[in-house]
Short mmCIF file of C-alpha atoms in Angstrom, two decimals:
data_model
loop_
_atom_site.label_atom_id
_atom_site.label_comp_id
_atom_site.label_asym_id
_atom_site.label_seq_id
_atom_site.Cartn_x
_atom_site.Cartn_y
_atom_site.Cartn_z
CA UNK A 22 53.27 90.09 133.43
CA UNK A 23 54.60 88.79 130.22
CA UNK A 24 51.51 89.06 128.52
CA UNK A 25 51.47 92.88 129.49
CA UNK A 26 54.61 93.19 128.37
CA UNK A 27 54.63 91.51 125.13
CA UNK A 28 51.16 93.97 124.33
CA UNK A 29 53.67 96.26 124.88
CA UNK A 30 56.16 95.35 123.25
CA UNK A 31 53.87 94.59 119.92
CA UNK A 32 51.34 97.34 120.30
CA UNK A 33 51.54 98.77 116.43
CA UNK A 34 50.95 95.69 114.76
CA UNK A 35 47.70 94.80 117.59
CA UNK A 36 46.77 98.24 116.76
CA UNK A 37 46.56 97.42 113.12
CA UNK A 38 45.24 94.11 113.77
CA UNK A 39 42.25 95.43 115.48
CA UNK A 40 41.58 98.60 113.35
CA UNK A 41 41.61 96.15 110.22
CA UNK A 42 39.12 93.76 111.96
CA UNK A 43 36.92 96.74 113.65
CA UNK A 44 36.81 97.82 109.84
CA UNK A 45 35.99 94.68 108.58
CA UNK A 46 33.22 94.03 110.99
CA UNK A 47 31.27 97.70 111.95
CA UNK A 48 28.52 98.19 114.55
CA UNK A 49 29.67 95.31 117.19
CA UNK A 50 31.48 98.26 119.10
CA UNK A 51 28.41 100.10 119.24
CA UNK A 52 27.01 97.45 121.99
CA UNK A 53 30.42 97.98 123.85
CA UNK A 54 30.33 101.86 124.44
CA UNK A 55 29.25 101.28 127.77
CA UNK A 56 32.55 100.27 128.80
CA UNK A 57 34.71 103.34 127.44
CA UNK A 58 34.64 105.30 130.62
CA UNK A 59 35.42 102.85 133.25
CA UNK A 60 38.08 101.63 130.44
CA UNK A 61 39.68 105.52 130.48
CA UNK A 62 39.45 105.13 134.14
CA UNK A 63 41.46 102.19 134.74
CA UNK A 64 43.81 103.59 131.76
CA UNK A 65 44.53 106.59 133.75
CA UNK A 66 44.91 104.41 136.84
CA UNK A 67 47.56 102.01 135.81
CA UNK A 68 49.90 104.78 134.34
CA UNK A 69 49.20 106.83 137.44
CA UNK A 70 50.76 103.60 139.37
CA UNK A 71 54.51 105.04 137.56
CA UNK A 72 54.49 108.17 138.83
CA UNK A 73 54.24 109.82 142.32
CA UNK A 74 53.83 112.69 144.05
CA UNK A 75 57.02 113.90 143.67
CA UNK A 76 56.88 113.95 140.16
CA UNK A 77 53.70 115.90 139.93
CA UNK A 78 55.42 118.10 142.09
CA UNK A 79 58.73 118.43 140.44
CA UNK A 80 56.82 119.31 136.86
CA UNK A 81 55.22 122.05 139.08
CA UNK A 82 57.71 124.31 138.45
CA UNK A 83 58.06 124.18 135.29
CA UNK A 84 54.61 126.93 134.65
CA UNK A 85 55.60 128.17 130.88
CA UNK A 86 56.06 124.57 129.50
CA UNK A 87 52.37 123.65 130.42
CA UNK A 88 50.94 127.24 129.67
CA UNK A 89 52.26 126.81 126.33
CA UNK A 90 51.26 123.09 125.85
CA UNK A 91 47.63 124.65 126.61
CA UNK A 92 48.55 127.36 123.83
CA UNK A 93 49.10 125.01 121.70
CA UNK A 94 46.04 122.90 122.00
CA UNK A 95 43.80 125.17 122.18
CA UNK A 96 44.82 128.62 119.76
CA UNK A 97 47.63 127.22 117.29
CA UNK A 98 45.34 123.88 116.24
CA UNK A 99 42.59 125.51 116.32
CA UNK A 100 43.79 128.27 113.92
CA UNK A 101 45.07 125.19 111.47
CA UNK A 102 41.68 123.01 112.10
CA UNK A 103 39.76 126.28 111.01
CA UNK A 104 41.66 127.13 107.76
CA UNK A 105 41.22 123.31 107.26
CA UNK A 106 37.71 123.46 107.28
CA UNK A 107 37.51 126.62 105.39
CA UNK A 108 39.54 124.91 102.52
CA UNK A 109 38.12 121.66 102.19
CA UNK A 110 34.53 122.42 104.01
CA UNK A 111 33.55 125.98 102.97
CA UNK A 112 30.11 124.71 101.45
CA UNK A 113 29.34 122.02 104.19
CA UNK A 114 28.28 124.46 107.24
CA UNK A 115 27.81 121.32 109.90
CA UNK A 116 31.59 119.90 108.90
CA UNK A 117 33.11 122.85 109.45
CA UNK A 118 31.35 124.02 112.28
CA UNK A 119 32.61 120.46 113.36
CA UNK A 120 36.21 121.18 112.47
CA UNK A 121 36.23 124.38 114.65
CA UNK A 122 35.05 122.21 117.39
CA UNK A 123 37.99 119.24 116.84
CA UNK A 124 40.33 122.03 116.76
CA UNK A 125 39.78 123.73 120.10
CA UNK A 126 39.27 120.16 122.18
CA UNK A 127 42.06 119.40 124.52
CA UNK A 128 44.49 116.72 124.28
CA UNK A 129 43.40 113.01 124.58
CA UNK A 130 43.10 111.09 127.81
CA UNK A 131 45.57 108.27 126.18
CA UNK A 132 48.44 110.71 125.53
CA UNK A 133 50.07 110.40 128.57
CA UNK A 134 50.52 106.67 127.86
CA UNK A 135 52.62 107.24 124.34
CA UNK A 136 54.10 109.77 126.50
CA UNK A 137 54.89 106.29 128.81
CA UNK A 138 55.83 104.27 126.10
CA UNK A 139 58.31 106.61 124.59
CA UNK A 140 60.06 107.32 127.53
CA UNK A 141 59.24 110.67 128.20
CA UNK A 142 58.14 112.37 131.58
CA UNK A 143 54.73 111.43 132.30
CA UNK A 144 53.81 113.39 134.94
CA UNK A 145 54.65 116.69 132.47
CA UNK A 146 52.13 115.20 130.42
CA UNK A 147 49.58 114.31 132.98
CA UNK A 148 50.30 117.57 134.24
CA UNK A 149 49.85 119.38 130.63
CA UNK A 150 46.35 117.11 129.81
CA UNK A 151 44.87 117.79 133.81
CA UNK A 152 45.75 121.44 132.83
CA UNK A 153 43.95 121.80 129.77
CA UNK A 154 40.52 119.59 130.94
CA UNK A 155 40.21 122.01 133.78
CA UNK A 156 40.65 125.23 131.06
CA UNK A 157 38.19 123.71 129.32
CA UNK A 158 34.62 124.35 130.14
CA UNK A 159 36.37 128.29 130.29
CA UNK A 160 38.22 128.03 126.96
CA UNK A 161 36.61 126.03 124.42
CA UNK A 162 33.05 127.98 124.23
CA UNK A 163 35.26 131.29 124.07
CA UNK A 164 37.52 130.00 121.36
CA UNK A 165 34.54 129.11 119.15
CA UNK A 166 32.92 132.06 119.41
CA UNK A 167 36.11 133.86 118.68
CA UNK A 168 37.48 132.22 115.70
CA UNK A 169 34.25 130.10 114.72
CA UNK A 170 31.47 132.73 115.19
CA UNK A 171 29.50 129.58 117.20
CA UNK A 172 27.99 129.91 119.94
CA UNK A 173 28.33 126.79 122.30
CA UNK A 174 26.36 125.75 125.09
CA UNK A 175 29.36 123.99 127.47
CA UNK A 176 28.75 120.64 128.28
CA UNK A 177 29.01 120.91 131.74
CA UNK A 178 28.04 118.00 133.24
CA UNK A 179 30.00 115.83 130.99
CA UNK A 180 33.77 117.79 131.41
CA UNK A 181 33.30 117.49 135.22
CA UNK A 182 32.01 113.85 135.46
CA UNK A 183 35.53 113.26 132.83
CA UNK A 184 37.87 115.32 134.91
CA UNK A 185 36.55 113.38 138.19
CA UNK A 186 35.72 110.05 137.73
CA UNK A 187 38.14 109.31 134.94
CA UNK A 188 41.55 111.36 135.76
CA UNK A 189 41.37 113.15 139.14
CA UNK A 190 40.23 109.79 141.22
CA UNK A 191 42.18 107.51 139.11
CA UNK A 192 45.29 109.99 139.16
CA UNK A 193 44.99 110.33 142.97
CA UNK A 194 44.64 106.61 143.80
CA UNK A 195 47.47 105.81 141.48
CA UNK A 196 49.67 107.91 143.26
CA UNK A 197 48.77 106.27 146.25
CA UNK A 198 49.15 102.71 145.19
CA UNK A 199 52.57 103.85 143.82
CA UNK A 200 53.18 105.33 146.74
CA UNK A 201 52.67 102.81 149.56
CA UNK A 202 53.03 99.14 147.58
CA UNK A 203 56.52 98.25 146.50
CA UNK A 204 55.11 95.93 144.48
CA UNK A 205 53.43 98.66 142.28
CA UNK A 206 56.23 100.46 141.84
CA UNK A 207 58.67 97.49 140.57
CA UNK A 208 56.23 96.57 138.02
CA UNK A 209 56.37 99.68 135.84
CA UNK A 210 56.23 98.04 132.52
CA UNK A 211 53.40 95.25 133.48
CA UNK A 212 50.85 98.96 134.34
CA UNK A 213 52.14 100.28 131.18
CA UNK A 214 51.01 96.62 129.40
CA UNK A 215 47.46 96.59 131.34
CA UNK A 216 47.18 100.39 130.23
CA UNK A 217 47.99 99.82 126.58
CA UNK A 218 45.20 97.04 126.45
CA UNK A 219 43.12 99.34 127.49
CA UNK A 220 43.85 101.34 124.56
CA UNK A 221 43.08 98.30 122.26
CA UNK A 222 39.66 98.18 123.70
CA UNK A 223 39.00 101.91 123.38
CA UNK A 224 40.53 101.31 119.88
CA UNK A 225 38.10 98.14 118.85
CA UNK A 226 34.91 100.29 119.87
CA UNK A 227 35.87 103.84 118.59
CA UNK A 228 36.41 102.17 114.91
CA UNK A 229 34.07 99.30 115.22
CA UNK A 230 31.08 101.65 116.14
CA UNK A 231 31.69 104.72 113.32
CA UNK A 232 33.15 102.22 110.70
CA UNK A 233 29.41 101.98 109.39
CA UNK A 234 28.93 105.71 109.10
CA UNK A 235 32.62 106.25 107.52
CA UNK A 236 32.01 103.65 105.19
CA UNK A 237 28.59 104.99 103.68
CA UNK A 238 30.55 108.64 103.43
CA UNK A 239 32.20 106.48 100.16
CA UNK A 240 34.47 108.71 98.23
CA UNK A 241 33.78 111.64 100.27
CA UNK A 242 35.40 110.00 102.86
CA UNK A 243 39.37 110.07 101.67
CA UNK A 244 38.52 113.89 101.60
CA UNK A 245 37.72 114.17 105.47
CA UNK A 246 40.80 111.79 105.74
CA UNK A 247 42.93 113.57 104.00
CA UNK A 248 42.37 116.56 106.32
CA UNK A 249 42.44 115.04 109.60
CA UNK A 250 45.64 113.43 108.74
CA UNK A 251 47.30 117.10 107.79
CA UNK A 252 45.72 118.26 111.36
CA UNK A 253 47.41 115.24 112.65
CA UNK A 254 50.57 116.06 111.04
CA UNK A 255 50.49 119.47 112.52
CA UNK A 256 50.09 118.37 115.77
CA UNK A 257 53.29 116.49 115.61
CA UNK A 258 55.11 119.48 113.68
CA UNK A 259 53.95 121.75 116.29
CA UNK A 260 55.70 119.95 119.06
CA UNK A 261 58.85 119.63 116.94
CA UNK A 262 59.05 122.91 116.07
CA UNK A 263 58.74 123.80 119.73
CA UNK A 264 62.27 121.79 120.96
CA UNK A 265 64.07 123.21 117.93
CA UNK A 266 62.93 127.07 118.82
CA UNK A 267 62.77 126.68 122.07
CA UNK A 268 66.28 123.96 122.76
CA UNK A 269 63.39 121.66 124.68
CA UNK A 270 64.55 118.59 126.19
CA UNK A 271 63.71 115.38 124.76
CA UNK A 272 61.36 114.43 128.03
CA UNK A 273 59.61 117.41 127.31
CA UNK A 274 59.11 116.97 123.66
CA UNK A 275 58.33 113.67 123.82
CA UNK A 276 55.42 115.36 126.04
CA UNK A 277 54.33 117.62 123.54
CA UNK A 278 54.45 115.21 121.11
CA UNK A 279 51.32 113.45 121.84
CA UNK A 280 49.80 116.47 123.93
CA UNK A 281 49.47 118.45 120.61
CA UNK A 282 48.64 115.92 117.92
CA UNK A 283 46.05 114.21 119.99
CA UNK A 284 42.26 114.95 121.01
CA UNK A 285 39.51 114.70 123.32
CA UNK A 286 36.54 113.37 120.94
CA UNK A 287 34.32 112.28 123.58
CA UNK A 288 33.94 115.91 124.15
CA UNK A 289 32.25 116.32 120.29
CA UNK A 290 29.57 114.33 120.32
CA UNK A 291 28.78 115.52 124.31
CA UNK A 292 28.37 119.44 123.19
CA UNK A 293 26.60 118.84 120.31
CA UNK A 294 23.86 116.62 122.05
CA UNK A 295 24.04 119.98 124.51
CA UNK A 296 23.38 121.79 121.61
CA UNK A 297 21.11 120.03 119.50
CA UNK A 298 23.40 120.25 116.72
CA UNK A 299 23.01 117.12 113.55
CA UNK A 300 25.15 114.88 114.70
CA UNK A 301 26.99 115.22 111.06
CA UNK A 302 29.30 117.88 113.46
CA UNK A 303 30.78 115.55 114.78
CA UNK A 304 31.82 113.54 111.76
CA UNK A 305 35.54 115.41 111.78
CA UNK A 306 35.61 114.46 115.63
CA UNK A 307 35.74 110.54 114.40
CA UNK A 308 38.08 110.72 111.47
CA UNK A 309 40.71 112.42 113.73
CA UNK A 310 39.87 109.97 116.26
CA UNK A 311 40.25 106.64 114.50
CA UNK A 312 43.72 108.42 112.85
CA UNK A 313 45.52 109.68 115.90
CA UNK A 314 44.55 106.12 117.46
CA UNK A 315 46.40 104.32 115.04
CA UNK A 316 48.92 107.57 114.23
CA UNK A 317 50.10 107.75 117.84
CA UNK A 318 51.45 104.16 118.16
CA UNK A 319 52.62 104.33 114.34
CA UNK A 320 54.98 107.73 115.91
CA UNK A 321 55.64 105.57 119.39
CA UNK A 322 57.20 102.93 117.14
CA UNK A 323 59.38 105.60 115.08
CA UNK A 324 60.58 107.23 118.09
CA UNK A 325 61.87 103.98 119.58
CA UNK A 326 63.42 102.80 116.79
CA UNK A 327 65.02 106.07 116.33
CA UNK A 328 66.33 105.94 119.74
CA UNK A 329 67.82 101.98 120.18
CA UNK A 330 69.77 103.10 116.46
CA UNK A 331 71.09 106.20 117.84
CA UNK A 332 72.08 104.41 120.77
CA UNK A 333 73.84 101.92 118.45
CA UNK A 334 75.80 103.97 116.86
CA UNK A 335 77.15 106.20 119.78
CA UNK A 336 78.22 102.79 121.07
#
């Protein structure tokens, strides 16, 4: 338990620890990929073990929060991916054809866990993330059509085996543990710990495995960086802007947060393997990936900091 908690507890600096060494060592991740979805599973499972049914419940009635969450995943970042790629990629048709794509994907599977870590309400942002990965398969072919002109071939089985195996069954059996074990409930921060390990792993292969094909990008590269950080960056002003408009609380903004900056990239490289697209679409998919893996704990940090000095000085 106090390993868990001291993963916790030191998260930004493991996260930099292991995106420096992924870096420094490429393609070893590659021979771990295998273990990314039962990895999401168990992610999903252990912060599942915090919540219950009540809380899934309570969030219920809160409709407009998650229809705008989905609103903001799906139309505002994709408008700001798209002029994105029509700045920086206007020449390069397969990057930003692959920018539409990032921009339309729903939130990450990890964001309820900075969510977690923060202190906001994670069933809101279970609740927002199960929302949009149901919209999905619906939305996203519509929204690239619309605004990209491309015509997408939904992944199907891949968004359905995601939504099942890796949130729904974990999500449900959480619940339960949560529900019937004492034990499970009194160790909050030790699922949290297990959950953000997880996260390290998922971390180690995403870099480890696309460092190669970043790397031989050379110069290019800071380009494509450059823009997935701005995306990031909207993200994270979107969600702001949305508590000071609409006087959100902090739990819910602190949802947003991570809802809005953060994306599915497993989804990328799934519809363009549907498609038969070059898999040079997807490069955008794993710039913004590697960032908002290391951005997200980098923000988790701020906000906590920002918080215990607050706290300091109203005391």
């Amino acid at each position: 338990m106090k390993i868990f908690a001291w993963i916790t507890d030191h998260l930004i600096y493991l996260v930099f620890g292991v995106g420096i060494v992924s870096s420094l060592f490429p393609g070893p991740g590659s021979l771990f990929g295998w273990i990314v979805t039962p990895v999401l599973a168990l992610m999903v499972l252990s912060i599942s073990m915090t919540i219950n049914i009540g809380d899934l419940v309570r969030v219920s009635k809160y409709p407009l929060v998650i229809v705008w969450s989905v609103i903001l995943q799906f139309v505002v970042m994709a408008l700001f991916s798209i002029l994105l790629g029509r700045i920086f990629f206007s020449s390069m048709t397969d990057l930003n054809s692959g920018q539409v794509l990032l921009g339309a994907l729903p939130a990450d599977i990890s964001a309820p866990l900075m969510v977690s870590l923060v202190g906001g309400d994670t069933a809101l942002g279970i609740a927002m993330l199960v929302t949009a990965m149901v919209l999905t398969p619906f939305v996203l072919p519509n929204i690239l059509t619309f605004f990209g002109g491309i015509t997408m071939t939904v992944p199907t089985g891949y968004l359905e085996a995601e939504l099942v195996g890796i949130i729904i069954i974990p999500l449900i059996l959480g619940m339960v543990l949560n529900f019937y074990s004492v034990k499970v409930r009194e160790k909050r921060d030790a699922w949290l710990g297990f959950a953000a390990l997880c996260y390290l792993l998922l971390l180690f292969v995403v870099v480890s495995s696309n460092a190669g094909s970043i790397i031989s990008l050379k110069a290019f590269a800071f380009v494509i960086i450059v823009v997935e950080v701005l995306l990031n960056l909207v993200g994270y002003g979107l969600a702001y802007l949305s508590k000071r408009i609409f006087k959100q609380t902090r739990a819910t903004f602190l949802s947003l947060l991570f809802i809005t900056s953060t994306k599915e990239f497993g989804i990328a490289p799934a519809a363009v393997s549907t498609m038969e697209l070059k898999n040079t679409v997807t490069i955008p998919s794993v710039f913004y990936a590697v960032i908002q893996m290391i951005s997200a704990p980098v923000v988790v940090k701020i906000v906590t900091f920002w918080d215990s000095h607050s706290h300091e000085e109203t005391i």
